[in-house]
Amino acid sequence: MTTPATAKAAPTSPATGLTEAEAARRLAAEGPNEVAARRPVRLYSRVLAQLRDPLIMVLLGAVALTLAIGDHPDAIVIALVVVVNTTVGVVQEVRADNAVAALSALSAPHARVRRDGAVRDLASAQVVIGDVLVLGEGDIVAADALLGEASALLLDESMLTGESVPVDKDVGDALSAGTVVVRGRGVATVTATGPRSALGRIAALLGDRREATPLQRRLAALGRILAAVTLALCVLVFALGLVRGLPLGTMAVTAISLAVAAVPESLPAVVTLALALGARRMVARHALVRRLPAVETLGSVSVLATDKTGTLTEGRMVVQRVWTPGVSVELTGVGYEPEGEALVAGRHALPEELAPARELLRTTVLCNDATLHRPTRRSTEAAGPPWATPWKPPSSRRRPRPDASRSRN
């Protein structure tokens, strides 16, 4: 990757880093260290996307036909079905996008950089090429960088490679944005930010392409077939009536009535209701659905191919047993939640039996610099979805070590 001219013009001193003036100049020239956000979808675009569904277009045609023959009650009912179907779909998309935006805001990482000889804590968006990153356990690498100093440095690169085993890093190695420091310390000079970083290139490959789900393709095919068959039958009935000498007006009304009767007004409403209930059940299982038709997509999967179990894990380990020469304690509980029991030989442990285990856990806690705090009510509400983790690190820049959360990770 070619380094921008701004980084070449003023070499960075690892001891002092960039000056604030130089950093501000590079930030203005290169832009913030952010992956290009998705362009917000306007409300009318969401509505039009819902109305482009072939079945909905058939219903809109039925509304026009019923109005043409003066059947206003039927027109109102069909129009109401269209409105309800469109509203449910748009509301689901808006709520999902808001939830994702809230989660993204909560997970925005910070970075420690050297500027003017001092270490400063900045939002990762303010990091520029040439900045000197100071990395420690739990830090998220804010941008692609070249490692200048390393002390027992171990990085988790699973978000890029899918490999769950951390990777050792030595002086001269390249670091990728988004990776997490599992162990050790390091100092690195930023070489690429924003869309030019590893995460930025992956985001550019993903794009914003939307493909029709299997359910949408089947419903679209049904809508086209239904429209073609209905039109053919209406033309046939209209022609036969004229051949038999019936009045033109009577046959026109008959053909239109037949077309309206052939339209399944309740089908889109039933499909939307079923998908909405499915989305609600998926939310209860910690899955966020942006578009209602996607609810059915996983149900259409017949073959699931993965490389290994390491790609499927949650990346979360739990200590289940603490052993000391005096006692072996079995621990229950999941993740950072302050729930669980301490058992000795399958029964609740007595306070005196837990004394050796407490000393061991106290030692592990004092041997690291991680912290764990209760989330505030405001941050919990901002997360939106009800599956937000009840316990989390005080900032996304640092994550608790495996031995920092009452022997749980």
Coordinates of C-alpha atoms in Angstrom, one line a residue:
M1 CA 0.0 0.0 0.0
T2 CA 1.3 3.4 -0.9
T3 CA 1.8 5.8 2.0
P4 CA 0.2 9.2 1.4
A5 CA 2.6 12.1 0.8
T6 CA 1.6 13.8 4.1
A7 CA 3.1 10.8 6.0
K8 CA 6.3 11.0 3.9
A9 CA 6.8 14.7 4.2
A10 CA 7.1 14.8 8.0
P11 CA 8.6 11.6 9.6
T12 CA 7.1 10.7 12.9
S13 CA 9.4 10.4 16.0
P14 CA 8.3 7.4 18.1
A15 CA 9.3 9.2 21.2
T16 CA 7.2 12.3 20.7
G17 CA 4.7 11.5 18.0
L18 CA 3.1 14.0 15.8
T19 CA 2.4 17.6 16.9
E20 CA -1.2 18.7 17.3
A21 CA -0.9 21.1 14.4
E22 CA 0.5 18.3 12.1
A23 CA -2.2 15.9 13.2
A24 CA -4.9 18.4 12.6
R25 CA -3.5 19.1 9.1
R26 CA -3.4 15.4 8.2
L27 CA -6.9 14.9 9.6
A28 CA -8.3 17.6 7.4
A29 CA -6.4 16.2 4.3
E30 CA -7.1 12.5 4.8
G31 CA -10.4 12.6 6.5
P32 CA -11.5 10.8 9.8
N33 CA -10.4 7.3 10.6
E34 CA -13.8 5.8 9.9
V35 CA -15.2 3.3 7.5
A36 CA -17.7 5.0 5.2
A37 CA -21.0 4.9 6.9
R38 CA -24.1 3.6 5.0
R39 CA -26.0 6.5 3.5
P40 CA -29.3 7.0 5.4
V41 CA -32.3 5.7 3.6
R42 CA -35.0 8.2 3.3
L43 CA -38.5 7.3 4.4
Y44 CA -40.0 7.6 0.9
S45 CA -37.4 5.2 -0.4
R46 CA -38.4 2.7 2.2
V47 CA -42.0 3.1 1.3
L48 CA -41.4 2.7 -2.4
A49 CA -39.3 -0.4 -1.8
Q50 CA -42.2 -2.0 0.0
L51 CA -44.7 -1.0 -2.8
R52 CA -42.4 -2.5 -5.5
D53 CA -43.3 -6.0 -4.3
P54 CA -45.2 -7.8 -7.1
L55 CA -48.1 -8.8 -4.8
I56 CA -48.5 -5.3 -3.5
M57 CA -48.5 -4.0 -7.1
V58 CA -51.3 -6.5 -7.8
L59 CA -53.2 -5.1 -4.8
L60 CA -52.7 -1.5 -6.0
G61 CA -54.1 -2.6 -9.4
A62 CA -57.1 -4.1 -7.6
V63 CA -57.6 -0.8 -5.8
A64 CA -57.7 1.1 -9.1
L65 CA -60.1 -1.4 -10.6
T66 CA -62.5 -1.3 -7.7
L67 CA -62.5 2.5 -7.7
A68 CA -63.2 2.3 -11.5
I69 CA -66.4 0.3 -11.0
G70 CA -67.4 2.3 -7.9
D71 CA -66.9 -0.4 -5.3
H72 CA -65.5 1.9 -2.7
P73 CA -65.8 -0.4 0.4
D74 CA -63.6 -3.1 -1.3
A75 CA -61.2 -0.4 -2.4
I76 CA -60.9 0.9 1.1
V77 CA -60.3 -2.6 2.5
I78 CA -57.6 -3.5 -0.1
A79 CA -55.9 -0.1 0.4
L80 CA -55.9 -0.7 4.2
V81 CA -54.1 -4.0 3.7
V82 CA -51.5 -2.3 1.6
V83 CA -51.0 0.5 4.2
V84 CA -50.7 -2.0 7.1
N85 CA -48.3 -4.2 5.1
T86 CA -46.1 -1.2 4.1
T87 CA -46.2 0.3 7.6
V88 CA -45.1 -2.9 9.3
G89 CA -42.2 -3.4 6.9
V90 CA -41.0 0.2 7.2
V91 CA -41.2 0.3 11.0
Q92 CA -39.2 -2.9 11.3
E93 CA -36.4 -1.5 9.1
V94 CA -36.3 1.8 10.9
R95 CA -36.2 0.2 14.3
A96 CA -33.5 -2.2 13.3
D97 CA -31.4 0.5 11.8
N98 CA -31.7 2.6 14.9
A99 CA -30.7 -0.3 17.1
V100 CA -27.7 -1.0 14.9
A101 CA -26.7 2.7 15.0
A102 CA -27.0 2.7 18.8
L103 CA -24.8 -0.4 19.1
S104 CA -22.2 1.0 16.8
A105 CA -22.0 4.2 18.8
L106 CA -21.5 2.2 22.0
S107 CA -18.7 0.1 20.4
A108 CA -16.8 3.0 18.9
P109 CA -13.2 2.4 20.1
H110 CA -10.7 4.9 21.5
A111 CA -6.9 5.0 21.0
R112 CA -3.9 6.1 23.0
V113 CA -1.5 8.1 20.9
R114 CA 1.7 10.1 21.5
R115 CA 1.4 13.7 20.5
D116 CA 3.8 16.4 21.4
G117 CA 5.6 13.9 23.6
A118 CA 2.6 13.1 25.8
V119 CA 0.2 10.1 25.6
R120 CA -3.4 11.2 24.9
D121 CA -6.6 9.2 24.8
L122 CA -8.5 10.0 21.6
A123 CA -11.5 8.8 19.6
S124 CA -10.2 6.4 16.9
A125 CA -11.8 8.7 14.3
Q126 CA -9.1 11.3 15.1
V127 CA -6.2 9.0 14.5
V128 CA -4.2 9.9 11.4
I129 CA -1.3 8.4 9.4
G130 CA 1.9 8.8 11.3
D131 CA 0.4 8.8 14.7
V132 CA 2.2 6.6 17.3
L133 CA -0.2 4.2 19.0
V134 CA 0.5 3.0 22.5
L135 CA -1.0 -0.4 22.9
G136 CA -1.8 -2.4 26.0
E137 CA -3.8 -5.4 27.0
G138 CA -7.5 -5.0 26.0
D139 CA -6.8 -2.2 23.5
I140 CA -8.4 -2.3 20.0
V141 CA -5.9 -1.4 17.3
A142 CA -7.4 1.8 15.8
A143 CA -5.8 1.7 12.4
D144 CA -3.3 -0.3 10.3
A145 CA 0.1 0.2 11.8
L146 CA 3.7 -1.0 11.8
L147 CA 5.0 -2.3 15.1
G148 CA 8.1 -0.4 16.4
E149 CA 8.3 -1.8 20.0
A150 CA 6.9 -5.0 21.4
S151 CA 6.9 -6.8 24.7
A152 CA 5.3 -10.2 24.8
L153 CA 2.6 -8.8 22.4
L154 CA -0.2 -11.2 21.5
L155 CA -3.2 -10.1 19.3
D156 CA -6.6 -11.6 18.6
E157 CA -7.1 -11.4 14.9
S158 CA -10.3 -13.6 14.7
M159 CA -12.4 -10.7 13.4
L160 CA -10.3 -10.7 10.3
T161 CA -9.1 -14.2 9.8
G162 CA -11.7 -16.3 11.8
E163 CA -8.8 -18.0 13.7
S164 CA -9.6 -18.0 17.4
V165 CA -5.9 -18.6 18.5
P166 CA -4.1 -15.3 19.3
V167 CA -1.0 -14.4 17.2
D168 CA 2.4 -13.3 18.5
K169 CA 3.7 -10.0 17.1
D170 CA 7.3 -8.9 16.9
V171 CA 9.0 -5.6 16.0
G172 CA 8.4 -4.9 12.3
D173 CA 5.2 -6.8 12.0
A174 CA 2.1 -5.2 10.5
L175 CA -1.0 -4.7 12.7
S176 CA -4.5 -4.5 11.3
A177 CA -7.3 -2.2 12.4
G178 CA -9.9 -3.9 14.6
T179 CA -7.6 -6.5 16.1
V180 CA -7.4 -6.7 19.9
V181 CA -4.4 -6.9 22.2
V182 CA -4.7 -10.0 24.3
R183 CA -1.4 -9.7 26.1
G184 CA 1.7 -7.6 26.4
R185 CA 2.6 -4.0 25.3
G186 CA 3.5 -2.4 22.1
V187 CA 4.2 0.9 20.2
A188 CA 3.2 1.2 16.5
T189 CA 3.2 3.8 13.8
V190 CA -0.1 4.2 11.9
T191 CA 0.3 3.4 8.1
A192 CA -3.3 3.4 6.9
T193 CA -6.6 4.7 8.2
G194 CA -10.3 4.7 7.3
P195 CA -11.2 3.1 4.0
R196 CA -7.5 2.3 3.3
S197 CA -7.2 0.1 6.4
A198 CA -7.9 -3.6 6.5
L199 CA -11.4 -3.1 7.9
G200 CA -12.1 -0.4 5.3
R201 CA -11.2 -2.7 2.5
I202 CA -13.4 -5.4 3.8
A203 CA -16.3 -3.0 4.2
A204 CA -15.8 -1.8 0.6
L205 CA -16.0 -5.4 -0.7
L206 CA -19.2 -6.0 1.2
G207 CA -20.9 -3.0 -0.3
D208 CA -24.7 -2.5 0.2
R209 CA -26.1 -5.0 -2.3
R210 CA -29.5 -6.4 -1.5
E211 CA -30.6 -9.7 -3.0
A212 CA -34.1 -11.1 -3.0
T213 CA -34.7 -13.7 -0.4
P214 CA -36.1 -17.1 -1.4
L215 CA -39.5 -16.1 -0.1
Q216 CA -39.5 -12.9 -2.0
R217 CA -38.6 -14.7 -5.2
R218 CA -41.4 -17.2 -4.7
L219 CA -43.9 -14.5 -3.9
A220 CA -42.8 -12.4 -6.9
A221 CA -43.2 -15.5 -9.2
L222 CA -46.7 -16.0 -7.7
G223 CA -47.6 -12.4 -8.3
R224 CA -46.5 -12.5 -11.9
I225 CA -48.4 -15.8 -12.6
L226 CA -51.5 -14.5 -10.8
A227 CA -51.5 -11.3 -12.7
A228 CA -51.0 -13.1 -16.1
V229 CA -53.7 -15.7 -15.4
T230 CA -56.2 -13.1 -14.1
L231 CA -55.6 -10.9 -17.1
A232 CA -56.1 -13.8 -19.5
L233 CA -59.3 -15.0 -17.8
C234 CA -60.7 -11.4 -17.7
V235 CA -60.0 -11.0 -21.4
L236 CA -61.5 -14.4 -22.2
V237 CA -64.7 -13.7 -20.2
F238 CA -65.0 -10.2 -21.7
A239 CA -64.6 -11.6 -25.3
L240 CA -67.1 -14.4 -24.7
G241 CA -69.6 -12.0 -23.3
L242 CA -69.3 -9.8 -26.4
V243 CA -69.6 -12.8 -28.7
R244 CA -72.9 -13.7 -27.0
G245 CA -74.2 -10.2 -27.5
L246 CA -74.1 -8.9 -23.9
P247 CA -73.7 -5.1 -23.4
L248 CA -70.1 -3.7 -23.5
G249 CA -70.6 -1.9 -20.1
T250 CA -71.9 -5.1 -18.4
M251 CA -69.0 -7.2 -19.6
A252 CA -66.4 -4.6 -18.6
V253 CA -67.8 -4.5 -15.1
T254 CA -67.9 -8.3 -15.0
A255 CA -64.3 -8.6 -16.1
I256 CA -63.1 -6.1 -13.6
S257 CA -65.1 -7.8 -10.8
L258 CA -63.5 -11.1 -11.8
A259 CA -60.0 -9.5 -11.6
V260 CA -60.7 -8.1 -8.2
A261 CA -62.1 -11.4 -6.9
A262 CA -59.0 -13.2 -8.1
V263 CA -56.6 -11.0 -6.1
P264 CA -55.7 -12.6 -2.7
E265 CA -55.9 -9.4 -0.6
S266 CA -55.1 -11.2 2.7
L267 CA -52.0 -13.0 1.4
P268 CA -49.5 -10.0 1.9
A269 CA -51.0 -9.3 5.3
V270 CA -50.7 -12.9 6.4
V271 CA -47.1 -13.1 5.2
T272 CA -46.1 -9.8 6.8
L273 CA -47.8 -10.8 10.1
A274 CA -46.0 -14.2 10.1
L275 CA -42.6 -12.5 9.4
A276 CA -43.2 -9.9 12.1
L277 CA -43.9 -12.7 14.6
G278 CA -40.8 -14.5 13.5
A279 CA -38.7 -11.3 13.9
R280 CA -40.0 -10.9 17.4
R281 CA -39.1 -14.5 18.3
M282 CA -35.6 -14.0 16.8
V283 CA -35.2 -10.8 18.9
A284 CA -35.9 -13.0 22.0
R285 CA -33.0 -15.2 20.8
H286 CA -30.6 -12.3 20.4
A287 CA -30.9 -11.9 16.6
L288 CA -31.6 -8.5 15.0
V289 CA -33.5 -8.6 11.7
R290 CA -33.2 -5.5 9.5
R291 CA -35.6 -6.5 6.8
L292 CA -38.7 -8.7 7.4
P293 CA -38.2 -11.0 4.4
A294 CA -34.8 -12.0 5.9
V295 CA -36.6 -13.8 8.7
E296 CA -37.4 -16.7 6.3
T297 CA -33.9 -16.8 4.7
L298 CA -32.2 -19.0 7.3
G299 CA -35.1 -21.5 7.1
S300 CA -34.3 -22.0 3.4
V301 CA -30.7 -23.0 4.1
S302 CA -30.2 -26.7 3.3
V303 CA -26.4 -26.9 3.6
L304 CA -24.2 -25.0 6.1
A305 CA -20.4 -25.2 5.4
T306 CA -17.8 -24.0 7.9
D307 CA -14.1 -24.4 8.1
K308 CA -13.8 -25.3 11.8
T309 CA -15.4 -24.9 15.2
G310 CA -13.1 -21.9 16.0
T311 CA -15.1 -19.8 13.6
L312 CA -18.4 -20.6 15.3
T313 CA -17.4 -19.9 18.9
E314 CA -18.5 -16.8 20.8
G315 CA -15.0 -15.9 21.8
R316 CA -15.9 -16.1 25.4
M317 CA -14.3 -18.4 28.0
V318 CA -15.7 -19.3 31.4
V319 CA -13.7 -20.6 34.3
Q320 CA -15.6 -23.6 35.6
R321 CA -13.2 -24.9 38.3
V322 CA -10.7 -23.3 40.7
W323 CA -8.2 -25.7 42.2
T324 CA -6.0 -25.1 45.2
P325 CA -4.1 -27.6 47.3
G326 CA -6.8 -27.3 49.9
V327 CA -10.0 -27.3 47.9
S328 CA -11.4 -27.6 44.4
V329 CA -14.3 -25.2 43.8
E330 CA -16.7 -25.5 40.9
L331 CA -18.1 -22.2 39.5
T332 CA -21.3 -21.7 37.6
G333 CA -22.4 -18.7 35.6
V334 CA -22.0 -17.2 32.1
G335 CA -19.9 -14.3 30.9
Y336 CA -19.8 -11.1 32.9
E337 CA -23.1 -11.6 34.6
P338 CA -22.8 -11.5 38.4
E339 CA -24.8 -14.7 38.8
G340 CA -23.6 -18.1 39.7
E341 CA -22.7 -20.4 42.6
A342 CA -19.6 -21.8 44.2
L343 CA -19.8 -25.6 44.8
V344 CA -17.6 -28.0 46.6
A345 CA -18.3 -31.7 45.9
G346 CA -21.6 -30.8 44.4
R347 CA -22.9 -28.7 47.4
H348 CA -22.9 -25.1 48.3
A349 CA -19.4 -24.2 49.6
L350 CA -19.0 -23.0 53.2
P351 CA -17.3 -19.6 53.8
E352 CA -14.2 -21.2 55.3
E353 CA -13.9 -23.6 52.3
L354 CA -13.8 -20.7 49.9
A355 CA -10.9 -18.9 51.7
P356 CA -8.1 -20.5 49.6
A357 CA -10.0 -19.9 46.3
R358 CA -10.6 -16.2 47.4
E359 CA -6.9 -15.7 47.8
L360 CA -6.2 -17.2 44.4
L361 CA -8.8 -15.0 42.7
R362 CA -7.6 -12.0 44.6
T363 CA -4.1 -12.6 43.3
T364 CA -5.3 -12.9 39.7
V365 CA -7.3 -9.7 39.9
L366 CA -4.3 -7.8 41.3
C367 CA -2.1 -9.1 38.5
N368 CA -4.0 -7.2 35.8
D369 CA -5.3 -3.7 35.1
A370 CA -8.8 -4.5 33.8
T371 CA -11.9 -3.1 35.4
L372 CA -15.6 -4.0 35.3
H373 CA -18.5 -1.7 36.0
R374 CA -22.2 -1.9 36.0
P375 CA -23.7 -0.2 32.9
T376 CA -25.6 3.0 33.4
R377 CA -29.3 3.2 32.7
R378 CA -28.7 5.7 29.9
S379 CA -26.2 3.4 28.1
T380 CA -28.5 0.4 28.5
E381 CA -31.4 2.4 26.9
A382 CA -29.1 3.6 24.1
A383 CA -28.3 0.1 23.1
G384 CA -31.9 -0.4 22.1
P385 CA -32.3 -4.2 21.8
P386 CA -33.2 -6.1 25.0
W387 CA -30.3 -8.5 24.5
A388 CA -27.6 -5.9 25.4
T389 CA -25.0 -7.5 27.6
P390 CA -25.9 -6.7 31.2
W391 CA -22.2 -6.4 32.2
K392 CA -19.6 -4.8 29.9
P393 CA -16.2 -3.0 30.2
P394 CA -16.3 0.7 31.1
S395 CA -15.1 1.6 27.6
S396 CA -14.9 -0.4 24.4
R397 CA -11.2 0.4 24.2
R398 CA -10.4 -2.0 27.0
R399 CA -11.8 -5.4 27.6
P400 CA -11.6 -7.4 30.9
R401 CA -8.9 -10.0 31.1
P402 CA -10.1 -13.6 31.6
D403 CA -9.3 -13.4 35.3
A404 CA -10.8 -9.9 35.9
S405 CA -14.4 -10.8 36.3
R406 CA -14.7 -12.8 39.4
S407 CA -13.0 -15.7 37.7
R408 CA -15.3 -15.3 34.6
N409 CA -14.7 -14.1 31.0

